CSV table of C-alpha atoms (C1' of nucleotides) and ligand atoms in Angstrom, one decimal:
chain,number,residue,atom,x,y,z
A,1,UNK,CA,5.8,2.2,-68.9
A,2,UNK,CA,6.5,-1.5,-67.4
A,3,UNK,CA,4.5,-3.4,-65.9
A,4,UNK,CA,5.6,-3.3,-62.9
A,5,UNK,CA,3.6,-1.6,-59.6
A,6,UNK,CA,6.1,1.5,-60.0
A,7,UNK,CA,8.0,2.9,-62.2
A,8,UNK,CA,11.4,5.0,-62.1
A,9,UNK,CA,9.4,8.5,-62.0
A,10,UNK,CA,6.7,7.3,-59.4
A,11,UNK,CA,9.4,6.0,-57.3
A,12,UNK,CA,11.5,9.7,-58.1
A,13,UNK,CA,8.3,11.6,-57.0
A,14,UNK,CA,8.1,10.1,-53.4
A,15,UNK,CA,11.3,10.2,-52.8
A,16,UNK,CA,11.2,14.0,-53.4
A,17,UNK,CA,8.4,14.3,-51.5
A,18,UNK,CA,10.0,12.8,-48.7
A,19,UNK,CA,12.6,15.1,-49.4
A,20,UNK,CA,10.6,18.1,-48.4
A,21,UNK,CA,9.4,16.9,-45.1
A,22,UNK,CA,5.7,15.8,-46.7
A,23,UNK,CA,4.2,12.8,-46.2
A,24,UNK,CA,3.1,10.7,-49.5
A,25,UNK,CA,-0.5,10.1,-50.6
A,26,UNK,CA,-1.8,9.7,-53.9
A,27,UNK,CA,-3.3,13.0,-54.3
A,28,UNK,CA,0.3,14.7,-53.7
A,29,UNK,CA,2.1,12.6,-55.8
A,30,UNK,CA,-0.5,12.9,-58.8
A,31,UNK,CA,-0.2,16.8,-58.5
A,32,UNK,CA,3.6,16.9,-58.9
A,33,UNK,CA,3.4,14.3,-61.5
A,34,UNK,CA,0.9,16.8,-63.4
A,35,UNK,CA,3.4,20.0,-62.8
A,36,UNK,CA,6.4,17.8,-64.3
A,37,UNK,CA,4.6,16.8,-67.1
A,38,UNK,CA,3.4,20.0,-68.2
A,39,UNK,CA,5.7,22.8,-70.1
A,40,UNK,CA,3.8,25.7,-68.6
A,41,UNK,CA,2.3,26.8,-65.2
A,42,UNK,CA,-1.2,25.3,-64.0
A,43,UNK,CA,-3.8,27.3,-62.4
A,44,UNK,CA,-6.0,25.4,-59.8
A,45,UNK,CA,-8.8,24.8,-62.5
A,46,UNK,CA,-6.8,23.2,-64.8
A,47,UNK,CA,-5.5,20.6,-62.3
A,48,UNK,CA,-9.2,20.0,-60.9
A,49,UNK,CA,-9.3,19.4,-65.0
A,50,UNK,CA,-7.0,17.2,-65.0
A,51,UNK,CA,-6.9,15.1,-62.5
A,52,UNK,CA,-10.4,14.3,-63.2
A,53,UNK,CA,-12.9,13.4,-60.3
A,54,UNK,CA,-10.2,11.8,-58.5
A,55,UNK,CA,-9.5,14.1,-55.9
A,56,UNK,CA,-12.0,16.4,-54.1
A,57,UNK,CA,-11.3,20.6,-54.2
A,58,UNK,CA,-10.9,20.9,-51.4
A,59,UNK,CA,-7.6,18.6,-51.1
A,60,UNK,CA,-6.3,20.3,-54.4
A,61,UNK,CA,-6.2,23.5,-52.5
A,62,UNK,CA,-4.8,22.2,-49.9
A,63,UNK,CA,-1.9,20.5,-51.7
A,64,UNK,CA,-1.2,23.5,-53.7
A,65,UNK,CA,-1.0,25.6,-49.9
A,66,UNK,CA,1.4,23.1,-48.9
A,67,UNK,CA,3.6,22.4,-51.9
A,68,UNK,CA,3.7,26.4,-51.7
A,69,UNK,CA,4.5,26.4,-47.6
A,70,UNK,CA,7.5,23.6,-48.7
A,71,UNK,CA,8.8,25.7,-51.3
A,72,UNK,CA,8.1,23.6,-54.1
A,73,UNK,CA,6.0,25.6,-56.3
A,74,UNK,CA,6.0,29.2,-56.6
A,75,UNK,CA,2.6,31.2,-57.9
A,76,UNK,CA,3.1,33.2,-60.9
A,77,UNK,CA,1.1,37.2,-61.3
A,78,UNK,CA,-1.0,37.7,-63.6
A,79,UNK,CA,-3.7,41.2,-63.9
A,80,UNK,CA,-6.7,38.3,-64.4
A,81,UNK,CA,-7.0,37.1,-61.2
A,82,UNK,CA,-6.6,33.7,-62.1
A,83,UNK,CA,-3.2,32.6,-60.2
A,84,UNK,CA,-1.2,30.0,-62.2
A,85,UNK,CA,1.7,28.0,-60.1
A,86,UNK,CA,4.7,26.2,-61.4
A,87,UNK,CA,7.8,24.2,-60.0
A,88,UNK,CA,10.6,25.5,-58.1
A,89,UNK,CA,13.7,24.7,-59.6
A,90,UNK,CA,16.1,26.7,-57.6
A,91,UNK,CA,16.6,25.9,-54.0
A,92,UNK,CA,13.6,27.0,-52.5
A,93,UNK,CA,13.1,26.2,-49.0
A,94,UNK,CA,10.4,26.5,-46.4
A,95,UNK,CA,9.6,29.9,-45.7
A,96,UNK,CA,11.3,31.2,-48.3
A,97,UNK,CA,11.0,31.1,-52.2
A,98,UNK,CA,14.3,32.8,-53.9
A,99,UNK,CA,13.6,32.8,-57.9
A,100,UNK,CA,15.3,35.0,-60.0
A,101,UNK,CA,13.7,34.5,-63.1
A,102,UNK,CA,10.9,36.2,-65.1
A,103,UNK,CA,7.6,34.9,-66.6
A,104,UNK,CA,6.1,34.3,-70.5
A,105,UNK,CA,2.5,34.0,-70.8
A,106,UNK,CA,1.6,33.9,-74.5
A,107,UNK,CA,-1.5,35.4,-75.7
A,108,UNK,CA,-2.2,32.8,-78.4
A,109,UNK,CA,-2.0,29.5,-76.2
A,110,UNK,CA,-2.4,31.4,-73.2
A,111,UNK,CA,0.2,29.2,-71.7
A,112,UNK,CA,2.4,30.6,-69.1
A,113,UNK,CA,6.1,29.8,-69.1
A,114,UNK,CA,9.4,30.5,-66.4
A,115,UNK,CA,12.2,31.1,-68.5
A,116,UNK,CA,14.5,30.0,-66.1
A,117,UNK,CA,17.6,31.7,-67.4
A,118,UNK,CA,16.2,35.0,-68.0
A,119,UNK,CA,17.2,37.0,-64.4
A,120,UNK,CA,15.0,39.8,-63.7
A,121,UNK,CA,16.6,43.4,-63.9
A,122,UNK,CA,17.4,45.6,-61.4
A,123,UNK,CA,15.1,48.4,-60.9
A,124,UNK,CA,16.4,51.7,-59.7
A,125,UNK,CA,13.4,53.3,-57.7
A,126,UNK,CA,12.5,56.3,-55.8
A,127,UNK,CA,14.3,57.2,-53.1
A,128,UNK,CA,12.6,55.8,-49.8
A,129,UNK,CA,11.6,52.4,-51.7
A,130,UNK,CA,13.0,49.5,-50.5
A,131,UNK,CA,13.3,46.6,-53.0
A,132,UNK,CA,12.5,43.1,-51.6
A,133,UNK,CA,11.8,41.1,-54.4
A,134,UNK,CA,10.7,41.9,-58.5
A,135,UNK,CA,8.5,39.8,-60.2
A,136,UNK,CA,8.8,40.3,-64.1
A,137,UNK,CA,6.0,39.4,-66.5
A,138,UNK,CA,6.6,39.6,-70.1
A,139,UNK,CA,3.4,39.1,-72.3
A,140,UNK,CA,3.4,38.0,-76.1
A,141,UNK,CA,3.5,35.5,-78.3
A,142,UNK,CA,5.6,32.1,-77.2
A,143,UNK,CA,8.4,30.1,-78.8
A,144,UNK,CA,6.0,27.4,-79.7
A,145,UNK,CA,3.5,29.4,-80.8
A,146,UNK,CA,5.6,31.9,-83.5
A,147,UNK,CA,7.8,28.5,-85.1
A,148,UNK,CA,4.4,26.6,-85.7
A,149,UNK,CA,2.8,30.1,-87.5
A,150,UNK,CA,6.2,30.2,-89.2
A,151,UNK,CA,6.0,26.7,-90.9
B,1,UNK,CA,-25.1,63.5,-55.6
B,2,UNK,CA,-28.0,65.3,-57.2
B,3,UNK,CA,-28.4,68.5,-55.1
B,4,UNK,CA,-27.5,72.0,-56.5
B,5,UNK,CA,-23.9,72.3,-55.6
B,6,UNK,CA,-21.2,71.4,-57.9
B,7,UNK,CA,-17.5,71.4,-56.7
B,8,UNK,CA,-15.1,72.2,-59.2
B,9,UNK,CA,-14.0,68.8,-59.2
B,10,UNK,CA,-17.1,67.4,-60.0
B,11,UNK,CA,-17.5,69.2,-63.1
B,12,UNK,CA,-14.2,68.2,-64.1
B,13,UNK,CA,-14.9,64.5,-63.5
B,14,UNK,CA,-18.0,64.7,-65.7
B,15,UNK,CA,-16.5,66.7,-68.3
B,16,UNK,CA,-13.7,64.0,-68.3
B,17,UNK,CA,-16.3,61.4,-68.2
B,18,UNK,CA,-17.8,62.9,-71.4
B,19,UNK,CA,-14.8,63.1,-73.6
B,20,UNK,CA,-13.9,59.3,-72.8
B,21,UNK,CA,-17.2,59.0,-74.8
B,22,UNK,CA,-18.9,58.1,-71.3
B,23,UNK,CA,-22.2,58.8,-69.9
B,24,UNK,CA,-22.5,60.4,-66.8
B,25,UNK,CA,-24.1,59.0,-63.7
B,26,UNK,CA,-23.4,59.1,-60.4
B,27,UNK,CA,-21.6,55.4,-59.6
B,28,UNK,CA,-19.1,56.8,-62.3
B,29,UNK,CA,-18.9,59.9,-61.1
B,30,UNK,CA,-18.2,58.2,-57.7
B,31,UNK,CA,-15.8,55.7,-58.7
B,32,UNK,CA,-13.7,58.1,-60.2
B,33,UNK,CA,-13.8,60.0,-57.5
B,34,UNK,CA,-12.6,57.4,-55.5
B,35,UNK,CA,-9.5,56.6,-58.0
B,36,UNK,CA,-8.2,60.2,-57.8
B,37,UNK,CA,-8.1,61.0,-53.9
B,38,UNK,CA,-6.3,57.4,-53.6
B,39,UNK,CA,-2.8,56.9,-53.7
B,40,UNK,CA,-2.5,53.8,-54.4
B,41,UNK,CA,-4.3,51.4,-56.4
B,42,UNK,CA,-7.7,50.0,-55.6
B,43,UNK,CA,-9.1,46.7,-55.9
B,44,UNK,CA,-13.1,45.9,-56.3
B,45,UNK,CA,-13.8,45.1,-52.7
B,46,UNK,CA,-11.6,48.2,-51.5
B,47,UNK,CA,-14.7,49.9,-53.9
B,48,UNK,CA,-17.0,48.2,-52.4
B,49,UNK,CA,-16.1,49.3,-48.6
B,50,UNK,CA,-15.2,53.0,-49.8
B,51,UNK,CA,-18.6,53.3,-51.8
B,52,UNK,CA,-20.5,52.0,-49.1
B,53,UNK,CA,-24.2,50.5,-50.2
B,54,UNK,CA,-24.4,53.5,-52.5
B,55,UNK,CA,-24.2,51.3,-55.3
B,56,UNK,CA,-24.9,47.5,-56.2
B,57,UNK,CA,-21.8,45.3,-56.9
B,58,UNK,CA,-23.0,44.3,-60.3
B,59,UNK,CA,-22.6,48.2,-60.9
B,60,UNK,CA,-19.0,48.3,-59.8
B,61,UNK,CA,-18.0,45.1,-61.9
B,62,UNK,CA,-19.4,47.0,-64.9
B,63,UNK,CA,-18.0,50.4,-64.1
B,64,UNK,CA,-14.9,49.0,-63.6
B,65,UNK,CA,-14.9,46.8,-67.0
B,66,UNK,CA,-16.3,49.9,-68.9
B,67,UNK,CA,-13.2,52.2,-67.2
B,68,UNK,CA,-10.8,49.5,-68.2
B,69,UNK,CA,-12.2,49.2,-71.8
B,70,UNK,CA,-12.0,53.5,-72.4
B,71,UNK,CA,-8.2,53.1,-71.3
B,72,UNK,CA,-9.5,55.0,-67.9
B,73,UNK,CA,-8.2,52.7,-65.6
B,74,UNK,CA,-5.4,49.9,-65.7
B,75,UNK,CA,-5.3,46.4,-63.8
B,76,UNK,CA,-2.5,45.6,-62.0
B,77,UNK,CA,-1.4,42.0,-61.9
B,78,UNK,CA,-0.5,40.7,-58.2
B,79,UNK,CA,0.4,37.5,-57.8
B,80,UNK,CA,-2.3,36.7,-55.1
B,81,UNK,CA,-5.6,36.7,-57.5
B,82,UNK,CA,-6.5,39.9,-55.7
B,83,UNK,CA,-6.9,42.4,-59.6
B,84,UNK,CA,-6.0,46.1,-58.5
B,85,UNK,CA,-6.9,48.8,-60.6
B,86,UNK,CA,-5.5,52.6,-61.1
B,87,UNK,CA,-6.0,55.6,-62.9
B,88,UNK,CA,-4.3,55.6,-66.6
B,89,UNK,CA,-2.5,58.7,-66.6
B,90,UNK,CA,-0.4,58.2,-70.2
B,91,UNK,CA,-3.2,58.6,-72.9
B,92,UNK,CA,-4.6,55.1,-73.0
B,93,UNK,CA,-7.2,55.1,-75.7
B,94,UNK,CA,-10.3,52.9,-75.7
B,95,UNK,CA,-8.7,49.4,-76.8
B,96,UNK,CA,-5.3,49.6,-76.3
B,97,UNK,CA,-3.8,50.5,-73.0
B,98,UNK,CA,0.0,51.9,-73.3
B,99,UNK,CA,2.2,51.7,-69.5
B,100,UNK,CA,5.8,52.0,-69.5
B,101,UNK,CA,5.4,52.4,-65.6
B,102,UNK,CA,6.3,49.9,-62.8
B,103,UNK,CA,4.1,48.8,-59.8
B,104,UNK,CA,5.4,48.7,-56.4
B,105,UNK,CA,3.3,46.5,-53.8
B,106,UNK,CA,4.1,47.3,-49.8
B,107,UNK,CA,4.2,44.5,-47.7
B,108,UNK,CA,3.5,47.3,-44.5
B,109,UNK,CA,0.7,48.8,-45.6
B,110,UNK,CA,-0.3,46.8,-48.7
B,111,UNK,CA,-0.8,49.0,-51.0
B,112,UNK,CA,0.3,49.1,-54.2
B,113,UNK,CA,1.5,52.3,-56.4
B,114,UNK,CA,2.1,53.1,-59.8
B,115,UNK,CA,5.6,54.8,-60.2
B,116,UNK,CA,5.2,56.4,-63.2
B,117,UNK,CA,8.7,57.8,-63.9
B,118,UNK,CA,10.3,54.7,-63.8
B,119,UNK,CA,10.4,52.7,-67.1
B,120,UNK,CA,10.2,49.1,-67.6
B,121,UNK,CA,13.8,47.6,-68.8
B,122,UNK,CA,13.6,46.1,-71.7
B,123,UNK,CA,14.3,42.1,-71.0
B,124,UNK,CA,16.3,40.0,-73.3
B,125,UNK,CA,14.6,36.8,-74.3
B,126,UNK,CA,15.4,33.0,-75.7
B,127,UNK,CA,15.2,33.1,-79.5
B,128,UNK,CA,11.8,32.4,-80.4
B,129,UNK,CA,9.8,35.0,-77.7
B,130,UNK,CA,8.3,37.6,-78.9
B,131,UNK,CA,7.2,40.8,-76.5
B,132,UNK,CA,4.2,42.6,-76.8
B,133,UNK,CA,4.3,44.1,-73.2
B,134,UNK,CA,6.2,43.8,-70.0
B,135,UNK,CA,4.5,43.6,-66.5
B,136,UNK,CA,6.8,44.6,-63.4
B,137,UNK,CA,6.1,44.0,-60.1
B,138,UNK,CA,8.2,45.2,-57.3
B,139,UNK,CA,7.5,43.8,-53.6
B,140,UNK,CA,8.7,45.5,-50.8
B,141,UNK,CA,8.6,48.5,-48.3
B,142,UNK,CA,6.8,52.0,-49.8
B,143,UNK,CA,8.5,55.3,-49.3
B,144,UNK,CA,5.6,56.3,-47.0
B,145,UNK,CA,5.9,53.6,-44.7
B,146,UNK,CA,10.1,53.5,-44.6
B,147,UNK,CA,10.0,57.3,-43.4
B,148,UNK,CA,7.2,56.5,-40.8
B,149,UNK,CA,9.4,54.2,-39.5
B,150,UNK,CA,12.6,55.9,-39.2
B,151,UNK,CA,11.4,58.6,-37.0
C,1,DT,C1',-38.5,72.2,-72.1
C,2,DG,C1',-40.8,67.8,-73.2
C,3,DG,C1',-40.8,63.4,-74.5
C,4,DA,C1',-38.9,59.6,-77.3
C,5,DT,C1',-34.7,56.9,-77.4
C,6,DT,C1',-30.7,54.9,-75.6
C,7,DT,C1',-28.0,53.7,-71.8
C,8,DT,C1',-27.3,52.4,-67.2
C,9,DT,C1',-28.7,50.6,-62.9
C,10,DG,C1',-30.7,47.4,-59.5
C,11,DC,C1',-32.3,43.2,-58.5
C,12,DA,C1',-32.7,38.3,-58.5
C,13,DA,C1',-31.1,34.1,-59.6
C,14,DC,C1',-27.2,31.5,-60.6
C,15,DT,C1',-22.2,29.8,-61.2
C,16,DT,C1',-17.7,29.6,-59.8
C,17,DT,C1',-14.2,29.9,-56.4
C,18,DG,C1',-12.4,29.5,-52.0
C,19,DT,C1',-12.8,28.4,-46.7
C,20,DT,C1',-13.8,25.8,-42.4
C,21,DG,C1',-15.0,22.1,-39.1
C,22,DC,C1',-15.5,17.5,-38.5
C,23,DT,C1',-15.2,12.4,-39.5
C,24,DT,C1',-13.0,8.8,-41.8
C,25,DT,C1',-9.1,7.0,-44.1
C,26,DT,C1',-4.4,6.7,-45.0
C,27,DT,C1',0.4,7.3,-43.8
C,28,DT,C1',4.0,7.0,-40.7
C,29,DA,C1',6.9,5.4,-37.1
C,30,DA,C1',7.5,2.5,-33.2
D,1,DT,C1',1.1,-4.9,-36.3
D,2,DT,C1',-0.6,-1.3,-34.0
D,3,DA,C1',-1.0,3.5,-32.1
D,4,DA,C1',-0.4,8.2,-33.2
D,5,DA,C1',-0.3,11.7,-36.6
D,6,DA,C1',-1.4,13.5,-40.9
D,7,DA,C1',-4.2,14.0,-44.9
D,8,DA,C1',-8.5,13.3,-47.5
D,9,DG,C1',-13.3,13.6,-48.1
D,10,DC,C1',-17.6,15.6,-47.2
D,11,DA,C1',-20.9,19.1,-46.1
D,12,DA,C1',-22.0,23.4,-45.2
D,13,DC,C1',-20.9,27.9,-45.9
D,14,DA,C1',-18.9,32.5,-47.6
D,15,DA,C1',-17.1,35.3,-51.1
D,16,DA,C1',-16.5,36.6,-55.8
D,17,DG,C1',-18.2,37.0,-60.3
D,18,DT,C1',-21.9,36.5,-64.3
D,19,DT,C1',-26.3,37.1,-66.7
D,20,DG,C1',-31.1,38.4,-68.1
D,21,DC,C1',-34.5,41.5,-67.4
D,22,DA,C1',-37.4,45.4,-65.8
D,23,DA,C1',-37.1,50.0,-63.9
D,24,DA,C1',-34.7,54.3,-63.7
D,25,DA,C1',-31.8,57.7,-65.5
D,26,DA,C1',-29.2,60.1,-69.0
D,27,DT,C1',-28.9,61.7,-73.6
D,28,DC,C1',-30.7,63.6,-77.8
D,29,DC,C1',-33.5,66.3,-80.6
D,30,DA,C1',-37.6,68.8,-82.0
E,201,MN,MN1,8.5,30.6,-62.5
E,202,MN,MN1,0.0,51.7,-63.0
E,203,ZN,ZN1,2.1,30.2,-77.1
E,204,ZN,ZN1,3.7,51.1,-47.4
DNA sequence: TGGATTTTTGCAACTTTGTTGCTTTTTTAA
DNA sequence: TTAAAAAAGCAACAAAGTTGCAAAAATCCA
């Protein structure tokens, strides 16, 4: 960190925002500083953690809505009801999220991961079904998780 | 539910009831019910509306964690924090659920279905990863609604 | 079948999570 | 620098889920 009012990553963060049509403001630009810091997904609880008191709910929700709207984070499945969101890294625009990848959550961290090179199978189904998207979630232990037992 | 006449059906729900190691009472009886004449999978509101004000919430919540626990019922993980549940038809035992099916969700009619002939693929992951059980989730249009359509 | 024992239910009170309308503050663009 | 537009904060509310406890029902056994 310098000392100086911004640094290189602050700057990046705006300027990606911008990017994306959205308008700057300290609550956005603390929200995708905490999804670039972190390996795994966040749920909405663990950003209200956090971030602390700084920001209200209300706004959290309403930044996660948006950064979803602009295509730049994508919500992860899951069977207990707690929704976790990560970072688009393909080209996702508005409208329209296009990822190809499949999800880790590990049962000992209970951190969820993308592992971005790992492209979701084709599924041949029943006649009649029409295929739009597959979403792939593999549960288990994590990479982390099995080299630190290891040790 | 009490009166003198039994329908086949609810004998066999009771007797099924009974060898799952289950008491049974009415909301059970009901709830069961309600799994079996449904095609697709139900979450606890659509229980709710269906079961009318025969029964309190709190009742469903526990009936539905007690079904989940016998290996009765499975949830199905969606990916907007809306848990569905279905009937386990492989033989899930109390504590350990066993699915090698695939979920299909309808973006016409929302429902979603269990396709029980069609086996998850087994995925290939980074080094490190180790799978206990794999979670797919296919989006699209349902063979009821395509053929509804194309008439 | 009756009645003690165990289990389940309903209720109330509470917590957590999510939504909406409105006002103030901040950001943007001229 | 200022006006217009967008976002944040606040409050009030709605929906979803949890917990303890007393009443009711189901099971068990003589
Ligand atoms: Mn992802
Ligand atoms: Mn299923
Ligand atoms: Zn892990
Ligand atoms: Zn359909």
């Amino acid at each position: 960190m310098s000392g100086s009012k911004h640094s290189n990553k602050t700057i990046e963060i705006g300027e990606s925002l911008k990017r994306k049509g959205l308008s700057v403001t300290d609550s956005r630009k603390k929200i995708m500083q905490l999804f670039m810091q972190q390996k795994g997904a966040l749920s909405h609880s663990d950003i209200e953690k956090k971030a602390g008191t700084a920001f209200d709910r209300v706004t959290i929700y309403r930044t996660l809505q948006t950064f979803l709207d602009k295509g730049i984070i994508h919500a992860i499945p899951s069977a207990d009801a707690s929704v976790r969101y990560a970072l688009c890294n393909d080209d996702c625009a508005p409208g329209h999220h296009e990822h190809q990848h499949i999800h880790f959550f590990c049962r000992q961290c209970h951190q969820t991961f993308c592992l971005d090179d790992i492209v979701t199978p084709s599924i041949g189904l029943p006649r009649g079904y029409q295929p739009q998207e597959v979403d792939v979630l593999v549960k288990g232990v994590c990479k982390n998780c099995t080299t630190a037992k290891k040790s």
